[in-house]
Amino acid sequence: MSDTITIAEMTEPQARAELARLADVLGDANRAYHGEDAPQISDADYDALKRRNAEIEARFPALKRDDSPSDQVGAEPSEGFSKLRHAVSMLSLSNAFDAEEVDDFDARIRKYLGLGADAALRYTAEPKIDGLSLSLRYEDGALVSAATRGDGQVGENVTANAQTIDDIPQRIKNGPAILEVRGEVYMSHADFEALNARQTERGGKTFANPRNAAAGSLRQLDASITRARPLRFFAYTWGEISEPLAETQMAAIERLAQMGFQTNPLTNLSDGPADLLAHYAKIEQLRSQLGYDIDGVVYKVDDLALQGRLGFRSTTPRWAIAHKFPAELAWTRLEAIDIQVGRTGALSPVARLAPVTVGGVVVSNATLHNEDYIAGRDSKGGEIRAGKDIRVGDWVQVYRAGDVIPKVADVDLSKRPDTSKPYVFPELCPECGSDAIREPGDAVRRCSGGLICPAQAVEKLKHFVSRSAFDIDGLGAKQVEQFHTDGWIAEPADIFTLRERFGTGLQQLKNREGWGEKSASNLFDAIDARRDIELARLIFGLGIRHVGEAASNLLALHYGTWTAFAEAMDAAADPENEAWGDLTGIDGVGAVMAGSLTATFAQDTERAAIDRLIAHLQVQTAERPDTSGSPVAGKIVVFTGTLEKMTRAEAKARAESLGAKVSGSVSAKTDILVAGPGAGSKAKKAIELGIETLDEDGWLALIEGA
Ligand code: IVH
């Protein structure tokens, strides 16, 4: 049945059929969203369908189904994690979409409480974080369990995963003996972008948005994966408590903050709907600068005694409502598809759009990911957007989440011009004309031109001067582009001959916009200062595909000197040579990275450019920390349970500085398990495997004086 039939016109059989359809569609959407971290429909569509369902039920109460979507929160917990029953159910929030509905919310509450229109009634207002909810149970100050919402009654036991999140205290002081703290796990935009970049580099799964990334990262059966993902947590409510936290919502949140939880700084107190709407407008305006996704503002009655009187409907409290933002989606025309060539030669398609406002920001460019995405396929050949391809001239839907680069989500085939033709992805690099090759299993097509490709060359130069590489004061991406365009630098070695080539020609630079005598000579000094460079920065600065900052550090520590490193890369080109085994034996260096390293060193033009660079440098020897006197050097250590004298981060850093390797899971290779109170399955496994187990004091005694 189409949505065009109004509810007022509906007959009873039509209503029954529509309720059945909505139960189906919403059930599927729920499972996809909660169970599989892969939403099928947008939040706005979901909300609209849920609303339609509620409106039909309101007109035909007798037709309300036993499995009505109105009575459901989330989806059943998935297999894999053990289950935890919530002592107090985890509910959802009803929604408001405009000022009138906020007025209705206030009026309903006053009516329920028998308060006149003029009686004082205060509310808190705070951002609605777009992540996933988590319930943390503390007993006598110690974190004992953590559970996702699941179906609201029973969630997944993600205790080990929650223990890896820095924002979640392992112990709290001055709280009630039993305290369930609830809040939202989320990922910041910056961390989300970095995670996706890492995943792409490793050929792993990328996430559609920060919420999916947060859910996918928390719900990992291997908690060491969660540990490596930068998750955060805001506390905003509570479940079971053995004594009240405070008399008001605001004071209760302040207490949670005092106990060590992160609470949202944009939480405020309002006197009524007008005030609430003003705070909503303020938060909406700040939305794009917050650095994390929010999808509305939550209003709560401040007086906890009144919250108690108001109580709950089947799945939502009467004392709170979520005032949702309009979806950050818009339709516009795709005017062109441009191809950008990156440092490693990747051809990235960019949508040039007729400018359109999406969530308050004008968008005229969006990513189209890769050629499969344009064609309506995923990397495994399955359909996306029901197989609809994207063509120049199409009307496309643009999606933006906070600061995240806008994406093209959908296409409207009914508006497709008859003359349109499928987009043909270039097989030649648009910058240098070299073949653009797609290796089997790689979603990305790459220019094979290497350094002769000007686009790759300039991106490589930008990388070379970036902060974690050579980090040359006064030589940033903008200057590199300028110097490259002017023909002054074509490869990293050219940076180090700038002074001698300019010599008296300083005049030339000085006369350029933005350059004076002082800044030019400062630049040459800054370049000279970097002739003496750490090995790890040099390796990272070369911009070799798959070789990130962490890997560069590992390589530097392993080989110590540039000569040893370069000789090993040459020798490892032969997989029979023991140098290959030595390279891939470094924990953190896989065959893909090793292959990329050896291929770069074996490629004549690349190698010649590296040698020209090295001639200008004095490369420092990478010093391994001296762990000769350390009793734990080379040992694999696992920390579990609660540590009372240090944070996990401290414990890990100290162990690593003593030459130990800290792992998140116990296996036959583990040497020492350090188990604090609350240690569970890991301690059990360690005993089964006969692994040395120490308590925190035992560990401290062991490393004392080392
Ligand atoms: S209060 C009884 N406050 O939104 C439920 N929820 O759509 C009390 N959420 O299930 C929830 N930010 O996962 C509350 N500041 C906030 C929130 C928030 C995000 C989530 C939460 C809830 C969902 C409802």
Short mmCIF file of C-alpha atoms in Angstrom, two decimals, residues 322-560:
data_model
loop_
_atom_site.label_atom_id
_atom_site.label_comp_id
_atom_site.label_asym_id
_atom_site.label_seq_id
_atom_site.Cartn_x
_atom_site.Cartn_y
_atom_site.Cartn_z
CA ALA A 322 13.81 13.45 21.75
CA HIS A 323 13.40 16.55 19.57
CA LYS A 324 14.98 15.27 16.35
CA PHE A 325 16.87 17.35 13.80
CA PRO A 326 15.65 17.23 10.24
CA ALA A 327 17.67 14.64 8.32
CA GLU A 328 20.92 15.88 6.78
CA LEU A 329 19.97 14.77 3.32
CA ALA A 330 19.28 16.68 0.16
CA TRP A 331 18.70 16.03 -3.53
CA THR A 332 20.69 17.80 -6.19
CA ARG A 333 22.00 17.38 -9.73
CA LEU A 334 25.26 15.61 -10.43
CA GLU A 335 27.04 17.93 -12.86
CA ALA A 336 30.27 16.05 -13.39
CA ILE A 337 32.45 13.27 -12.09
CA ASP A 338 36.08 14.27 -11.62
CA ILE A 339 38.91 11.89 -10.90
CA GLN A 340 41.51 12.81 -8.28
CA VAL A 341 44.83 10.99 -8.15
CA GLY A 342 46.31 10.40 -4.71
CA ARG A 343 49.81 9.78 -3.36
CA THR A 344 49.72 6.08 -4.05
CA GLY A 345 48.15 6.61 -7.45
CA ALA A 346 44.60 5.75 -6.38
CA LEU A 347 41.99 7.21 -8.74
CA SER A 348 39.17 8.61 -6.58
CA PRO A 349 35.94 9.74 -8.23
CA VAL A 350 34.51 12.99 -6.88
CA ALA A 351 30.95 14.16 -7.55
CA ARG A 352 30.68 17.80 -8.63
CA LEU A 353 27.19 18.83 -7.58
CA ALA A 354 24.87 21.75 -8.15
CA PRO A 355 25.41 23.45 -4.75
CA VAL A 356 22.84 22.39 -2.18
CA THR A 357 22.42 23.01 1.54
CA VAL A 358 22.73 19.87 3.62
CA GLY A 359 22.16 20.38 7.34
CA GLY A 360 23.13 24.04 7.19
CA VAL A 361 26.26 23.62 5.06
CA VAL A 362 26.53 24.23 1.32
CA VAL A 363 27.80 21.12 -0.40
CA SER A 364 29.12 21.07 -3.96
CA ASN A 365 31.46 18.06 -3.84
CA ALA A 366 30.91 14.57 -2.53
CA THR A 367 32.80 11.33 -2.67
CA LEU A 368 31.70 8.53 -4.99
CA HIS A 369 34.20 6.07 -3.43
CA ASN A 370 35.27 3.96 -6.44
CA GLU A 371 34.14 2.62 -9.78
CA ASP A 372 32.05 -0.20 -8.29
CA TYR A 373 30.14 2.25 -6.15
CA ILE A 374 29.25 4.30 -9.22
CA ALA A 375 28.15 1.16 -11.03
CA GLY A 376 25.86 0.10 -8.13
CA ARG A 377 28.01 -2.83 -6.98
CA ASP A 378 29.86 -3.56 -3.79
CA SER A 379 33.43 -4.87 -3.79
CA LYS A 380 32.18 -8.46 -3.94
CA GLY A 381 29.91 -7.84 -6.94
CA GLY A 382 26.70 -7.67 -4.85
CA GLU A 383 24.15 -4.93 -5.50
CA ILE A 384 24.09 -1.61 -3.70
CA ARG A 385 21.23 0.89 -4.18
CA ALA A 386 19.33 -2.07 -5.68
CA GLY A 387 21.90 -2.06 -8.49
CA LYS A 388 21.16 1.52 -9.64
CA ASP A 389 24.21 3.11 -11.26
CA ILE A 390 25.07 6.82 -10.99
CA ARG A 391 25.39 8.98 -14.12
CA VAL A 392 26.35 12.54 -14.87
CA GLY A 393 23.08 14.49 -15.10
CA ASP A 394 21.30 12.35 -12.49
CA TRP A 395 19.46 13.67 -9.45
CA VAL A 396 21.34 12.28 -6.52
CA GLN A 397 20.77 12.24 -2.78
CA VAL A 398 23.61 13.69 -0.75
CA TYR A 399 24.23 12.66 2.83
CA ARG A 400 26.36 14.43 5.38
CA ALA A 401 27.09 13.49 8.97
CA GLY A 402 28.73 16.37 10.83
CA ASP A 403 32.20 17.06 9.51
CA VAL A 404 32.39 13.85 7.58
CA ILE A 405 32.95 14.25 3.83
CA PRO A 406 29.57 14.29 2.06
CA LYS A 407 28.61 11.15 0.24
CA VAL A 408 26.27 10.40 -2.61
CA ALA A 409 23.77 7.95 -1.17
CA ASP A 410 21.06 7.41 -3.77
CA VAL A 411 19.85 8.26 -7.25
CA ASP A 412 16.37 9.13 -8.55
CA LEU A 413 15.87 7.14 -11.75
CA SER A 414 12.56 8.86 -12.54
CA LYS A 415 14.47 12.08 -13.16
CA ARG A 416 17.22 10.53 -15.28
CA PRO A 417 17.57 12.32 -18.64
CA ASP A 418 16.85 10.03 -21.65
CA THR A 419 20.18 10.97 -23.16
CA SER A 420 22.25 9.90 -20.16
CA LYS A 421 24.94 7.29 -20.59
CA PRO A 422 26.54 5.00 -18.01
CA TYR A 423 29.71 6.52 -16.56
CA VAL A 424 32.86 4.94 -17.96
CA PHE A 425 35.63 4.88 -15.39
CA PRO A 426 38.94 5.94 -16.98
CA GLU A 427 41.52 3.28 -17.65
CA LEU A 428 44.23 5.90 -18.19
CA CYS A 429 45.41 8.27 -15.49
CA PRO A 430 43.79 11.66 -16.21
CA GLU A 431 46.91 13.43 -14.91
CA CYS A 432 49.73 11.68 -16.78
CA GLY A 433 48.10 9.31 -19.27
CA SER A 434 49.74 6.19 -17.81
CA ASP A 435 47.69 3.01 -17.57
CA ALA A 436 45.41 2.96 -14.54
CA ILE A 437 45.37 -0.61 -13.35
CA ARG A 438 43.02 -2.43 -11.05
CA GLU A 439 44.65 -5.39 -9.37
CA PRO A 440 42.42 -8.39 -8.66
CA GLY A 441 40.79 -8.02 -5.25
CA ASP A 442 41.48 -4.27 -5.08
CA ALA A 443 38.46 -1.95 -5.20
CA VAL A 444 40.70 0.87 -6.38
CA ARG A 445 42.19 1.58 -9.80
CA ARG A 446 45.70 3.04 -9.65
CA CYS A 447 47.87 5.09 -11.94
CA SER A 448 50.99 3.12 -12.84
CA GLY A 449 52.99 6.28 -13.63
CA GLY A 450 54.76 6.53 -10.26
CA LEU A 451 56.88 9.66 -9.99
CA ILE A 452 56.31 10.70 -13.60
CA CYS A 453 52.67 11.36 -12.63
CA PRO A 454 52.54 14.99 -11.44
CA ALA A 455 49.52 14.34 -9.24
CA GLN A 456 51.24 11.49 -7.42
CA ALA A 457 54.45 13.46 -7.18
CA VAL A 458 52.79 16.45 -5.52
CA GLU A 459 50.80 14.27 -3.12
CA LYS A 460 53.98 12.40 -2.22
CA LEU A 461 55.75 15.70 -1.57
CA LYS A 462 52.90 16.87 0.67
CA HIS A 463 53.16 13.64 2.59
CA PHE A 464 56.93 14.00 2.82
CA VAL A 465 56.68 17.37 4.58
CA SER A 466 53.72 16.36 6.78
CA ARG A 467 53.90 16.45 10.56
CA SER A 468 54.75 12.80 11.22
CA ALA A 469 57.34 12.77 8.43
CA PHE A 470 59.89 15.56 7.84
CA ASP A 471 57.70 18.24 9.40
CA ILE A 472 59.61 21.18 7.90
CA ASP A 473 58.63 24.54 9.40
CA GLY A 474 57.29 26.88 6.73
CA LEU A 475 56.90 24.14 4.12
CA GLY A 476 53.33 22.90 4.19
CA ALA A 477 50.97 21.52 1.58
CA LYS A 478 50.30 24.97 0.10
CA GLN A 479 53.97 25.87 -0.39
CA VAL A 480 54.71 22.43 -1.80
CA GLU A 481 52.01 22.91 -4.42
CA GLN A 482 53.36 26.31 -5.30
CA PHE A 483 56.97 25.10 -5.60
CA HIS A 484 55.88 22.10 -7.61
CA THR A 485 53.82 24.21 -10.02
CA ASP A 486 56.75 26.57 -10.43
CA GLY A 487 59.00 23.65 -11.27
CA TRP A 488 61.27 24.17 -8.25
CA ILE A 489 60.71 20.77 -6.69
CA ALA A 490 59.69 17.54 -8.37
CA GLU A 491 60.81 15.02 -5.72
CA PRO A 492 61.87 15.11 -2.05
CA ALA A 493 65.61 15.41 -2.86
CA ASP A 494 64.92 18.76 -4.59
CA ILE A 495 63.85 20.28 -1.27
CA PHE A 496 67.42 19.91 -0.01
CA THR A 497 68.99 21.66 -2.98
CA LEU A 498 66.66 24.65 -2.83
CA ARG A 499 69.16 26.87 -0.97
CA GLU A 500 72.05 26.15 -3.29
CA ARG A 501 69.86 26.49 -6.40
CA PHE A 502 68.45 29.74 -5.11
CA GLY A 503 71.62 31.05 -3.57
CA THR A 504 71.63 34.56 -4.82
CA GLY A 505 68.35 33.75 -6.51
CA LEU A 506 66.75 34.25 -3.13
CA GLN A 507 65.39 37.32 -4.85
CA GLN A 508 63.18 35.08 -6.95
CA LEU A 509 61.50 33.53 -3.94
CA LYS A 510 61.41 36.78 -2.05
CA ASN A 511 59.40 38.40 -4.73
CA ARG A 512 56.72 35.75 -4.63
CA GLU A 513 53.52 36.48 -2.82
CA GLY A 514 53.80 35.44 0.83
CA TRP A 515 57.61 35.35 0.88
CA GLY A 516 60.00 37.92 2.25
CA GLU A 517 63.77 37.72 2.84
CA LYS A 518 63.27 36.59 6.42
CA SER A 519 60.72 33.88 5.69
CA ALA A 520 62.80 32.55 2.79
CA SER A 521 65.94 32.31 4.85
CA ASN A 522 63.98 30.78 7.75
CA LEU A 523 62.71 28.18 5.33
CA PHE A 524 66.21 27.26 4.17
CA ASP A 525 67.32 26.99 7.82
CA ALA A 526 64.36 24.77 8.65
CA ILE A 527 65.21 22.54 5.71
CA ASP A 528 68.85 22.32 6.82
CA ALA A 529 67.74 21.37 10.33
CA ARG A 530 65.97 18.36 8.89
CA ARG A 531 68.99 16.95 7.09
CA ASP A 532 69.62 15.15 10.35
CA ILE A 533 66.55 12.93 10.55
CA GLU A 534 65.19 10.02 12.59
CA LEU A 535 65.01 6.75 10.69
CA ALA A 536 61.30 6.25 11.43
CA ARG A 537 60.38 9.68 10.03
CA LEU A 538 62.39 8.98 6.91
CA ILE A 539 60.73 5.62 6.31
CA PHE A 540 57.28 7.11 6.88
CA GLY A 541 58.13 10.14 4.73
CA LEU A 542 58.85 7.95 1.70
CA GLY A 543 55.08 7.46 1.46
CA ILE A 544 55.24 3.79 0.57
CA ARG A 545 51.82 2.24 0.23
CA HIS A 546 50.61 0.34 3.34
CA VAL A 547 53.50 1.70 5.42
CA GLY A 548 51.97 3.94 8.07
CA GLU A 549 53.50 5.72 11.02
CA ALA A 550 53.31 2.78 13.44
CA ALA A 551 54.85 0.41 10.89
CA SER A 552 57.65 2.90 10.19
CA ASN A 553 58.51 2.91 13.89
CA LEU A 554 58.57 -0.88 13.98
CA LEU A 555 60.82 -1.04 10.93
CA ALA A 556 63.18 1.59 12.31
CA LEU A 557 63.51 -0.22 15.64
CA HIS A 558 64.01 -3.55 13.94
CA TYR A 559 66.72 -2.49 11.47
CA GLY A 560 68.30 0.33 13.46
#
